Coordinates of C-alpha atoms and ligand atoms in Angstrom, one line a residue:
X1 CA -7.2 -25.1 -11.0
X2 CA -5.4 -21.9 -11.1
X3 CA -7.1 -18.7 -13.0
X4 CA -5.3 -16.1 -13.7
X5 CA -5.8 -12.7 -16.3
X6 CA -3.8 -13.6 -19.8
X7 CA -4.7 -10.4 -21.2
X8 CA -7.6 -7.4 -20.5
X9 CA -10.4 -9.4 -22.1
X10 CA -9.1 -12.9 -21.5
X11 CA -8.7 -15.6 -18.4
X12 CA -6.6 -18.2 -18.6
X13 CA -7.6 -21.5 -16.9
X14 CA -4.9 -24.3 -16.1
X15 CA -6.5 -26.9 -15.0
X16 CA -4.9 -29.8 -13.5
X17 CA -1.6 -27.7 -12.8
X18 CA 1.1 -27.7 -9.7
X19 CA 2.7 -24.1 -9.1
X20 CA 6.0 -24.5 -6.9
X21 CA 6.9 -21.9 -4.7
X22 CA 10.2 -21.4 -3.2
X23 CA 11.0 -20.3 0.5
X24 CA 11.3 -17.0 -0.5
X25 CA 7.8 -16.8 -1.8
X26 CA 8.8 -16.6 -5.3
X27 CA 6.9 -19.2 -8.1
X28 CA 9.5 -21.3 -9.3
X29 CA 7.2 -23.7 -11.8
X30 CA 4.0 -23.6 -13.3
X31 CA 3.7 -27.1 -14.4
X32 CA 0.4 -28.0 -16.1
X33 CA -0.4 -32.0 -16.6
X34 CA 0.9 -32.1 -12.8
X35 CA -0.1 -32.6 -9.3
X36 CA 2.2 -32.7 -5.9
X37 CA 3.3 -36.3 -6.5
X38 CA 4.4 -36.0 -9.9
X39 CA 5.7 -32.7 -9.2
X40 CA 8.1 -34.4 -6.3
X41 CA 8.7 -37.5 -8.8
X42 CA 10.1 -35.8 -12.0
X43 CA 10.6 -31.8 -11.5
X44 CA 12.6 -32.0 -8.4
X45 CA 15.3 -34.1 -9.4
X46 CA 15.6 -32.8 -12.9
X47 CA 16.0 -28.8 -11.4
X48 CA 17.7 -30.3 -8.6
X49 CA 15.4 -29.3 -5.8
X50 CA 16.0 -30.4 -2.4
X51 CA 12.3 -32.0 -0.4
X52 CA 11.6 -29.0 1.8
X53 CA 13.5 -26.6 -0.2
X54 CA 10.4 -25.4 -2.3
X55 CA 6.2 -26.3 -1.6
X56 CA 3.9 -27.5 -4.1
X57 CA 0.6 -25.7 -4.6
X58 CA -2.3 -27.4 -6.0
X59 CA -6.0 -27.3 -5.2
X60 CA -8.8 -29.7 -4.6
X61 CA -11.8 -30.5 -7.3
X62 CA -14.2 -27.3 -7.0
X63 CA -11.6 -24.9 -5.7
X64 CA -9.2 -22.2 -7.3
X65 CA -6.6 -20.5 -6.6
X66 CA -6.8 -16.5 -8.2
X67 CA -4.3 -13.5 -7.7
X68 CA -4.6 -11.8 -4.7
X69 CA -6.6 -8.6 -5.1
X70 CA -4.4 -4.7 -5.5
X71 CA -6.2 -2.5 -3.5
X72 CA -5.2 0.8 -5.5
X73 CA -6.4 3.3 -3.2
X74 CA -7.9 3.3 0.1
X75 CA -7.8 5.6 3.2
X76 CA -6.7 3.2 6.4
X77 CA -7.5 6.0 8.8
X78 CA -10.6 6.3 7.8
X79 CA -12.3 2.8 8.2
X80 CA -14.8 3.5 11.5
X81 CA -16.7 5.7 9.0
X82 CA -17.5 3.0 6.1
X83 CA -20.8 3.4 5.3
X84 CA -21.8 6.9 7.1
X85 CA -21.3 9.2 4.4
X86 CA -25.2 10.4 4.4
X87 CA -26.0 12.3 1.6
X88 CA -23.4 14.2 1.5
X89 CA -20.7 15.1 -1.6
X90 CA -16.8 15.1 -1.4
X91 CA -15.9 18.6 0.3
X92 CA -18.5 18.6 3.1
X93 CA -17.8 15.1 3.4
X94 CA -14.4 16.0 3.9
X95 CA -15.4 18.0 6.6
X96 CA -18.1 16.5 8.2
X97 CA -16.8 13.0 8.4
X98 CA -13.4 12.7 7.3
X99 CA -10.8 15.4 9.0
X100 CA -12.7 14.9 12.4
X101 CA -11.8 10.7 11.9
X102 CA -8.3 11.2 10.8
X103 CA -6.9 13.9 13.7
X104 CA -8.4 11.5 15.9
X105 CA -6.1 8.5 15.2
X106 CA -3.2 10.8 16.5
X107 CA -3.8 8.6 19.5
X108 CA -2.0 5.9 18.5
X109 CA -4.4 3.3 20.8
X110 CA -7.3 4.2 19.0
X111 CA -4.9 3.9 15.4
X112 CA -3.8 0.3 16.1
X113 CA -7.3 -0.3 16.5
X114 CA -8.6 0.8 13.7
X115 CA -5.1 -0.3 11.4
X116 CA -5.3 -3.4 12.6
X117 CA -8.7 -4.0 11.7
X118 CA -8.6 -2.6 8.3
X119 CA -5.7 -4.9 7.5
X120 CA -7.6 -8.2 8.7
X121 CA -10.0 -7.3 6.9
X122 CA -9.0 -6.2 3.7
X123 CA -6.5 -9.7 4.0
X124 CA -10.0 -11.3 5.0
X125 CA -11.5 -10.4 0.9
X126 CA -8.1 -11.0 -0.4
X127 CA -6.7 -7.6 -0.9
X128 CA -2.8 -8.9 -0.5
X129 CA -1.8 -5.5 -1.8
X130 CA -2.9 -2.3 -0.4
X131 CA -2.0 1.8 -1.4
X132 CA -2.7 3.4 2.0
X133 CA -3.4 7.2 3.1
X134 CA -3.1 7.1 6.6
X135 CA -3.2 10.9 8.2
X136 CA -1.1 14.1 8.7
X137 CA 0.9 12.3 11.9
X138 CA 3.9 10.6 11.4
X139 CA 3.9 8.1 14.8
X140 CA 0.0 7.3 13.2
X141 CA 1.2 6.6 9.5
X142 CA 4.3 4.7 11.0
X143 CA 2.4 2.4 13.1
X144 CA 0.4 1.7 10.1
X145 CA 3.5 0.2 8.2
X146 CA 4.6 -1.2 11.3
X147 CA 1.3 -3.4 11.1
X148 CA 1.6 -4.1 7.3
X149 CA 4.8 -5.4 7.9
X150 CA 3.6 -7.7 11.2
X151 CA 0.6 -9.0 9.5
X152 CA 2.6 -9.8 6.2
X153 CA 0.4 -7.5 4.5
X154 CA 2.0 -6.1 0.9
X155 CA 1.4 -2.0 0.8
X156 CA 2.4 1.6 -0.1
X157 CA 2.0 3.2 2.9
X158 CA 1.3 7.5 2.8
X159 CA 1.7 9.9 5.3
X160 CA -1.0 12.7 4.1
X161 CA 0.6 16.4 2.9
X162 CA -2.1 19.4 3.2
X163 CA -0.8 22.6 4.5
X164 CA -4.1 24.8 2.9
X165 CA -7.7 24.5 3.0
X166 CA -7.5 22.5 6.2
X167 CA -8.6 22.6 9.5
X168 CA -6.4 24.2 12.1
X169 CA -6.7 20.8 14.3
X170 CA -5.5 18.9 11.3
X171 CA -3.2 20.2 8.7
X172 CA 0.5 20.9 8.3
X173 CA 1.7 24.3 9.6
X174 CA 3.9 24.9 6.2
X175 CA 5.6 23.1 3.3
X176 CA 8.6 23.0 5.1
X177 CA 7.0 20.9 8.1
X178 CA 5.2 18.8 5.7
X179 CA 8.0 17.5 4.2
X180 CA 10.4 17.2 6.9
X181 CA 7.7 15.2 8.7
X182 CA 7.0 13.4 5.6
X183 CA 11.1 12.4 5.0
X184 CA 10.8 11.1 8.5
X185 CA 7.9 8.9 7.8
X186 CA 9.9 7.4 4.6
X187 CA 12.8 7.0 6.7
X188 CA 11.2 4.9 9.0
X189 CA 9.3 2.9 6.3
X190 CA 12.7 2.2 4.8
X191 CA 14.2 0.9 7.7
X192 CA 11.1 -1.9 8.3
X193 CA 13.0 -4.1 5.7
X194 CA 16.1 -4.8 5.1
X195 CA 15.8 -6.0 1.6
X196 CA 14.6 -2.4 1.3
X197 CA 17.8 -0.8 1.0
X198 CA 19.5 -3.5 -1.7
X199 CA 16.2 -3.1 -4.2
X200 CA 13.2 -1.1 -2.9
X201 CA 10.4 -2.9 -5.3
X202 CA 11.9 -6.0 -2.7
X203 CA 10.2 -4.5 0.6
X204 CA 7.2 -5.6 1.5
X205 CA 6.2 -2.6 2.5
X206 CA 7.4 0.3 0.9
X207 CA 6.4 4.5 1.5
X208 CA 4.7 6.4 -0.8
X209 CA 4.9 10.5 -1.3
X210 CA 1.3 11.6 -0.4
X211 CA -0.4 15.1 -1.3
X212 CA -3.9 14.6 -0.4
X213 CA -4.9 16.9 -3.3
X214 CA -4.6 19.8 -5.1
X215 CA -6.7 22.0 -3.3
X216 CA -5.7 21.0 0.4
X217 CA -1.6 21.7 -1.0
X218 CA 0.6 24.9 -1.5
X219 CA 2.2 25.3 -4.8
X220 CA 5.0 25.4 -2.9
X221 CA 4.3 22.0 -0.9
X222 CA 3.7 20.6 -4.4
X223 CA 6.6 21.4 -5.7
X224 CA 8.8 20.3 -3.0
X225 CA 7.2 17.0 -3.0
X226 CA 7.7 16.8 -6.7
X227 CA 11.2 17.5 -6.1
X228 CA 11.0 14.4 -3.2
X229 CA 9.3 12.3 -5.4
X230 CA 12.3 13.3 -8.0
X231 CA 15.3 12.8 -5.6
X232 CA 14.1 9.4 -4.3
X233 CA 12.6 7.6 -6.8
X234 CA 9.4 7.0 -4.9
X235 CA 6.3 6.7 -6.0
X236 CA 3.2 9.4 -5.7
X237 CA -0.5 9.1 -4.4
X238 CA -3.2 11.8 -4.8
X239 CA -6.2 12.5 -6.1
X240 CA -7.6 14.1 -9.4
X241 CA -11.7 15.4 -11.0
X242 CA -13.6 13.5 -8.8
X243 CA -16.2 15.7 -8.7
X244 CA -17.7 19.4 -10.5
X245 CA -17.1 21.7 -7.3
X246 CA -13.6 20.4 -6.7
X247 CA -12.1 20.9 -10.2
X248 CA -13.7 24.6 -9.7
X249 CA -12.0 25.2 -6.7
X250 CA -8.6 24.0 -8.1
X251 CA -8.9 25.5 -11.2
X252 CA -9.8 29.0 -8.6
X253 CA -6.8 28.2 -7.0
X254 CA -4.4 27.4 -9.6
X255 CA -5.3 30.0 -12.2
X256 CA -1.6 29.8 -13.6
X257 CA -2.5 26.2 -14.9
X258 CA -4.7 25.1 -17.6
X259 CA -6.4 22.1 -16.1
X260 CA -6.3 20.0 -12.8
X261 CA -3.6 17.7 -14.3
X262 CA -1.5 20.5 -15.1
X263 CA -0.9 21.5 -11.3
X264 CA 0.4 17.8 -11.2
X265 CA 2.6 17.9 -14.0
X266 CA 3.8 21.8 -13.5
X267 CA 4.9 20.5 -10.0
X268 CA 6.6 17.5 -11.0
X269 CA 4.3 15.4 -9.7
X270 CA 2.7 13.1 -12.8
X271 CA 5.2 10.7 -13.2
X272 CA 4.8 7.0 -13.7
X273 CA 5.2 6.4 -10.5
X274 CA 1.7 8.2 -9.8
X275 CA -1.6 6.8 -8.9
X276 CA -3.8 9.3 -9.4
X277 CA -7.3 8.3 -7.7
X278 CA -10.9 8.6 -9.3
X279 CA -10.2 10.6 -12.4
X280 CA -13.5 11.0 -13.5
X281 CA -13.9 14.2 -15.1
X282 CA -10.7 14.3 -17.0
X283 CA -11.1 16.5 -20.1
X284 CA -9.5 14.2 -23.6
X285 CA -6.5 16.8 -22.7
X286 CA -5.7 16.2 -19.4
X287 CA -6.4 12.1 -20.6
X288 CA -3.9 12.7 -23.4
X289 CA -1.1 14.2 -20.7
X290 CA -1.9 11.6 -17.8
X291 CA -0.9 8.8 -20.9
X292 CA 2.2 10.7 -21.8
X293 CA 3.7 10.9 -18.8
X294 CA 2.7 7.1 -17.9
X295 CA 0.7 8.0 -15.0
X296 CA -1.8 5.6 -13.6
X297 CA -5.4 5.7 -12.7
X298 CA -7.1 4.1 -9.4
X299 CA -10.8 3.6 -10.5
X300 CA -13.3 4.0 -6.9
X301 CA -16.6 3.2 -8.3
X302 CA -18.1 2.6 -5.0
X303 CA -17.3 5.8 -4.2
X304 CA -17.4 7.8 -6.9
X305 CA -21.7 6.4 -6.8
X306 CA -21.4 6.8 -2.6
X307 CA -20.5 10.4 -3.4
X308 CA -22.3 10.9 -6.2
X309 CA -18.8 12.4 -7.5
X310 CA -19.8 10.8 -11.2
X311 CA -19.2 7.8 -13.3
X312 CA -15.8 7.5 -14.7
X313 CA -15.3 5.9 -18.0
X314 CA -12.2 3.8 -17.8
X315 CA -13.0 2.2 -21.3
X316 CA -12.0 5.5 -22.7
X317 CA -9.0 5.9 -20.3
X318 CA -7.6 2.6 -21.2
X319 CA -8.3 3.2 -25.2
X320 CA -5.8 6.0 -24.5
X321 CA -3.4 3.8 -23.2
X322 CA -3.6 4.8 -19.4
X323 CA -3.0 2.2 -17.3
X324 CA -5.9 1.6 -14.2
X325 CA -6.9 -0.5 -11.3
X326 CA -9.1 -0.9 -9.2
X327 CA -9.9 0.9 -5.4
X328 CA -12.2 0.6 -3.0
X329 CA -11.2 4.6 -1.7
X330 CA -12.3 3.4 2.4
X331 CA -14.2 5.0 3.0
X332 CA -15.6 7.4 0.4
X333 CA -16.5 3.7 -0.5
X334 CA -18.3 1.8 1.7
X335 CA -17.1 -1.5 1.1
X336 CA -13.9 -2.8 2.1
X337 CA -13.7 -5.5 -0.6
X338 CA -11.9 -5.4 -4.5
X339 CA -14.7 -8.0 -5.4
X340 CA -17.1 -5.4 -4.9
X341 CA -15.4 -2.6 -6.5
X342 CA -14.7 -5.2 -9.0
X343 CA -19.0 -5.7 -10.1
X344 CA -19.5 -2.2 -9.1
X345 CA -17.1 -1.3 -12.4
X346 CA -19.0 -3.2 -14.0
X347 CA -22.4 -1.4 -13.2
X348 CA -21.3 2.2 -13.3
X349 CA -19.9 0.8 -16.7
X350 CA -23.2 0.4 -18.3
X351 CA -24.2 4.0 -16.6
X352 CA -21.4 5.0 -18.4
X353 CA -22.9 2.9 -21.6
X354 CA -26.8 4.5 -20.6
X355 CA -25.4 8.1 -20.1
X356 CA -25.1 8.7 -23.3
X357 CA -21.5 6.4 -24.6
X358 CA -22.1 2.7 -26.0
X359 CA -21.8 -0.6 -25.2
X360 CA -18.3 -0.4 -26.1
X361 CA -18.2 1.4 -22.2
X362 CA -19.5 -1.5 -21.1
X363 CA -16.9 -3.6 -19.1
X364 CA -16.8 -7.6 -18.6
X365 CA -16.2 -9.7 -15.7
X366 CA -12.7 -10.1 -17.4
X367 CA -11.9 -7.1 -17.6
X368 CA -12.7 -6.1 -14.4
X369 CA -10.7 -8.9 -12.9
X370 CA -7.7 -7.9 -14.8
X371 CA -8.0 -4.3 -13.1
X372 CA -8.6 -5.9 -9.9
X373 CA -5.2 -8.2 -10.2
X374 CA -2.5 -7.3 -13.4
X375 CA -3.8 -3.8 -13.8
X376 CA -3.4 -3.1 -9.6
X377 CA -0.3 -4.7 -10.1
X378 CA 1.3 -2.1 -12.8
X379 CA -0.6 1.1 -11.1
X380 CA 1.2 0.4 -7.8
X381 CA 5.0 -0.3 -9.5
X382 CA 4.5 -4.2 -9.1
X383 CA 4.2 -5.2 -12.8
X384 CA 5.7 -8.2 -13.4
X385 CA 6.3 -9.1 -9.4
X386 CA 2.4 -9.7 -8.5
X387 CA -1.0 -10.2 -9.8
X388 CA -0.4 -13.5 -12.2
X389 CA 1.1 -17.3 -12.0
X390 CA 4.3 -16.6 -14.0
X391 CA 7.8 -18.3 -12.9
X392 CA 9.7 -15.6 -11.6
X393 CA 6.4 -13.6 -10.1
X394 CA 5.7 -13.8 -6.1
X395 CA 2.9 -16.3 -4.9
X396 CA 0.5 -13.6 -3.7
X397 CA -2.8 -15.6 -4.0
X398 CA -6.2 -16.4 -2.3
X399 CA -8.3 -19.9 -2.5
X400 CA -11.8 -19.4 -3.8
X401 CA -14.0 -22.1 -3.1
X402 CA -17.7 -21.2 -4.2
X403 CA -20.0 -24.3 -2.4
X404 CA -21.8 -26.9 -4.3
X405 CA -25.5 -27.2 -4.2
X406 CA -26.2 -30.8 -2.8
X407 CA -27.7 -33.3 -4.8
X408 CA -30.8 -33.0 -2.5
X409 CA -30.9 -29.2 -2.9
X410 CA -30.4 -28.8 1.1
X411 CA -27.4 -26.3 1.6
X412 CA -24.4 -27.7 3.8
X413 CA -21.0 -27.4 3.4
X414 CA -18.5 -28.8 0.5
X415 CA -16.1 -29.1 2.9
X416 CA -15.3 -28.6 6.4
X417 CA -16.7 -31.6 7.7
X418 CA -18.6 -29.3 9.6
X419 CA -15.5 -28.1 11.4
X420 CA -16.8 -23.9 11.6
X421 CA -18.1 -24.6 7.5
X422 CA -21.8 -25.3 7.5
X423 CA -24.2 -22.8 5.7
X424 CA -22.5 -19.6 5.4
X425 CA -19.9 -21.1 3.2
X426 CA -22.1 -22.3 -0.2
X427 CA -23.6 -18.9 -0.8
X428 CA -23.0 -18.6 -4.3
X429 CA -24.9 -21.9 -5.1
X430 CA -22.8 -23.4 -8.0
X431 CA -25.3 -26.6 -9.4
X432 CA -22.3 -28.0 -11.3
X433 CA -23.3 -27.9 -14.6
X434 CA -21.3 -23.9 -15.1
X435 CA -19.0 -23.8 -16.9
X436 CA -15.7 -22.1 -15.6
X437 CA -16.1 -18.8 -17.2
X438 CA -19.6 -18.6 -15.4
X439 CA -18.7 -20.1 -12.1
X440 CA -16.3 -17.2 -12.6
X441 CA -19.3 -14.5 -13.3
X442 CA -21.0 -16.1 -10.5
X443 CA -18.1 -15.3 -7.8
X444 CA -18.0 -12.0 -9.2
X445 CA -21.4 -10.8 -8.6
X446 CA -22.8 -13.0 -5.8
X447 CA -19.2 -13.6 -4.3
X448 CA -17.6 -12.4 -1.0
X449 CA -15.3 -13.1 1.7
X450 CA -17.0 -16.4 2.5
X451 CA -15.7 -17.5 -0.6
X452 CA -11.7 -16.5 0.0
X453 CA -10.9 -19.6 1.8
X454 CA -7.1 -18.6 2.4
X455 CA -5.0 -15.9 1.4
X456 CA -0.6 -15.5 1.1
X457 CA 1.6 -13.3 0.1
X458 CA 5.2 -13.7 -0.4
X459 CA 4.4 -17.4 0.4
X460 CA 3.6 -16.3 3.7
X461 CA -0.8 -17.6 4.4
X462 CA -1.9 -14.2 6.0
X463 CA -5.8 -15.4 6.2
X464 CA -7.3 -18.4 6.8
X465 CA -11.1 -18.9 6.7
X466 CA -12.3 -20.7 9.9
X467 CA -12.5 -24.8 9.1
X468 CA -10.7 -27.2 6.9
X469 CA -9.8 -26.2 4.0
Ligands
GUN1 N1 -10.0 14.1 -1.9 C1 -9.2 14.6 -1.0 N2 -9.2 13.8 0.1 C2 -10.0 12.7 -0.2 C3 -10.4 11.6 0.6 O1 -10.0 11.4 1.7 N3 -11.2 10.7 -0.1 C4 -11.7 11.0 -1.3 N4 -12.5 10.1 -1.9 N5 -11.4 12.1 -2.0 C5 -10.5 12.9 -1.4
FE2 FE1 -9.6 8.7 -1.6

């Protein structure tokens, strides 16, 4: 069984289907009515496939394979600190926790420590696509894209602009420093992979142009980075109205600009190349000019709750036609997992729906899956390339397997033959009589890593689940 999104509101199951995947990782066939035998037997010879020259994916009775999960947003550098956040709300949380964290993976021991960790783990829940901050040092955010690349994990890697606003230990010393250092990083990004330089949405792993946010950036750094982001084609992270207090201080600071979203666009910087994280206090305006200029939204519900930064309500951004995925913003979220950002859309959703919208707020376990996959895909440039089974998209994909209750009741392994399986793996308790679409809701909200048996991208398997899968 494969599942994939069809449309926002709808999942598409094809059951009983092969997907064929050739050596560059590319699918090649989605061939329903088909397994691997049938597959070798009739589709080979008739599209003239040699044996080895292209695999056949299909999965056992009680398994399925999904897209791999688009991390829109997350902050690699700051992983040691999921969870500790205290009470505290974005700018002293800046402060307290976050600057301190970052200047410290300068040393680049401690930052292939931490990197390393963050990209096992997020490959661990099935994240195959990440959109990573990393810090103000170039040798930090290169090592970072130097691990993406080695651990065959796809991601838009950033090394963080903020020249104002800043500590003294950790900030750039003037626009002109910030973006030399950040051309260097680029440079060095560029160079990881060679199919880079023919057709940049090829790379693996590719750079992204990264003011941390308004209030931590000169006009003048903005601007030059708009003019980067201009001359190079590249795309653009940041962040937008996550909270009250920060969309006062940038309107303080900006006073030449009508709203937090006009800084971006004055300084050529909402494009639709641009991910603009958390998003939640847009005005209908600043809505209306994010969908103009075809810039996309990374919805952190974790931490927009974590933070108590507010509840955004994505049903109204995507009614204006702004496109969104999903983030789990590491570690203003705590969790380092797209499944949970994926049910935690759907609560702040119906807080959304209780604060005073409808239940037309209210979003589904389909829709949030879509965000989590198709939508990630289109917010980080990949439409198309990842985040479906099409012909012609890459095979970046995980293997769910949810556990079977025993007939008996008693809760042991579905498979494995006890090879590392055994208890832990059939937590979500399916009884057999579900139906898909609930097995579905049932990985969503009771789901986790236990459950992503195996995970590739490119046709390269990144993670494998202890046992036999
Ligand atoms: N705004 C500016 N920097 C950050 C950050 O690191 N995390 C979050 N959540 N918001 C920010
Ligand atoms: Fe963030």
């Amino acid at each position: 069984l494969f599942v994939h999104s069809k449309a926002l509101d709808e999942l598409e199951y094809l059951h009983n289907t092969a997907v064929c995947v050739d050596k560059s990782g590319t699918i090649v066939a989605v061939e329903s009515e088909c397994d691997e035998a049938r597959a070798r037997e009739t589709l080979f010879p008739r599209l003239g496939w040699e044996p080895n020259e292209v695999d056949v994916v299909c999965a056992r009775e009680g398994q399925f394979f999904f897209p791999g999960f688009i991390d829109t947003h997350l902050h690699a550098s700051q992983y040691p600190n999921v969870g500790i956040f205290g009470n505290s709300t974005l700018l002293d949380w800046l402060n307290t926790y976050t600057f301190p964290m970052e200047a410290s993976l300068a040393n680049l021991a401690k930052a292939r420590r931490v990197y390393t960790r963050v990209i096992r783990k997020t490959l661990s829940h099935g994240t195959t696509c990440a959109a990573y901050y990393a810090t103000v040092d170039v040798p930090s955010t290169n090592l970072l894209a130097d691990l993406c690349f080695s651990h065959g994990q796809r991601a838009l890697v950033g090394r963080v602009c903020m020249d104002q606003l800043s500590p003294d230990y950790y900030r750039d010393a003037s626009p002109r420093d910030s973006v030399a250092a950040t051309e260097q990083s680029i440079a060095h990004i560029r160079a990881l992979d060679p199919d880079s330089h023919m057709d940049m949405s090829r790379a693996l792993v590719r750079p992204v142009i990264t003011p941390r946010f308004a209030p931590s950036c000169s006009a003048e750094l903005l601007r030059s980075l708009g003019d980067l982001a201009a001359e190079t084609n590249l795309p653009i992270q940041t962040h937008i109205s996550e909270n009250k207090p920060e969309i006062e201080l940038v309107a303080k600071l900006f006073p030449e600009h009508e709203s937090y979203a006009a800084v971006y666009d004055a300084t050529g910087l909402l494009t639709d190349r641009t991910i603009l994280a958390h998003a939640v206090h847009l005005t209908e305006k600043e809505a209306d000019l994010v969908a103009q200029r075809g810039a996309k939204v990374s919805h952190c519900p974790c931490s927009n709750s974590a933070l108590t930064s507010g509840a955004c309500p994505v049903r109204w951004l995507l009614a204006k036609g702004v496109v969104c995925g999903l983030g789990t913003d590491m570690s203003g979220g705590y969790s380092p997992s797209v499944l949970e950002a994926a049910r935690q859309a759907v609560l702040v959703s119906r807080h959304v729906a209780m604060g005073g919208g409808g239940d037309g707020d209210k979003l589904g376990v389909e829709e949030v899956l879509y965000l989590a996959t198709r939508g990630g895909a289109e917010v980080v440039g990949l439409r198309g390339k990842v985040g479906g089974f099409e012909v012609g998209m890459e095979w970046d994909a995980q293997l769910i397997g949810l556990g079977m209750v025993a007939d008996d009741g008693e809760d042991r392994a579905q498979q494995g033959e006890g090879q590392g399986g055994g208890e832990d793996d059939g937590d979500v308790d399916v009884f057999g009589w579900e139906s898909w679409p609930e097995r579905i809701a049932k990985w969503v909200f009771n789901g986790d890593d236990r459950n992503t048996k195996k995970v590739w991208v490119r046709g390269r398997l990144v993670h494998q689940r202890k046992g036999e899968w």
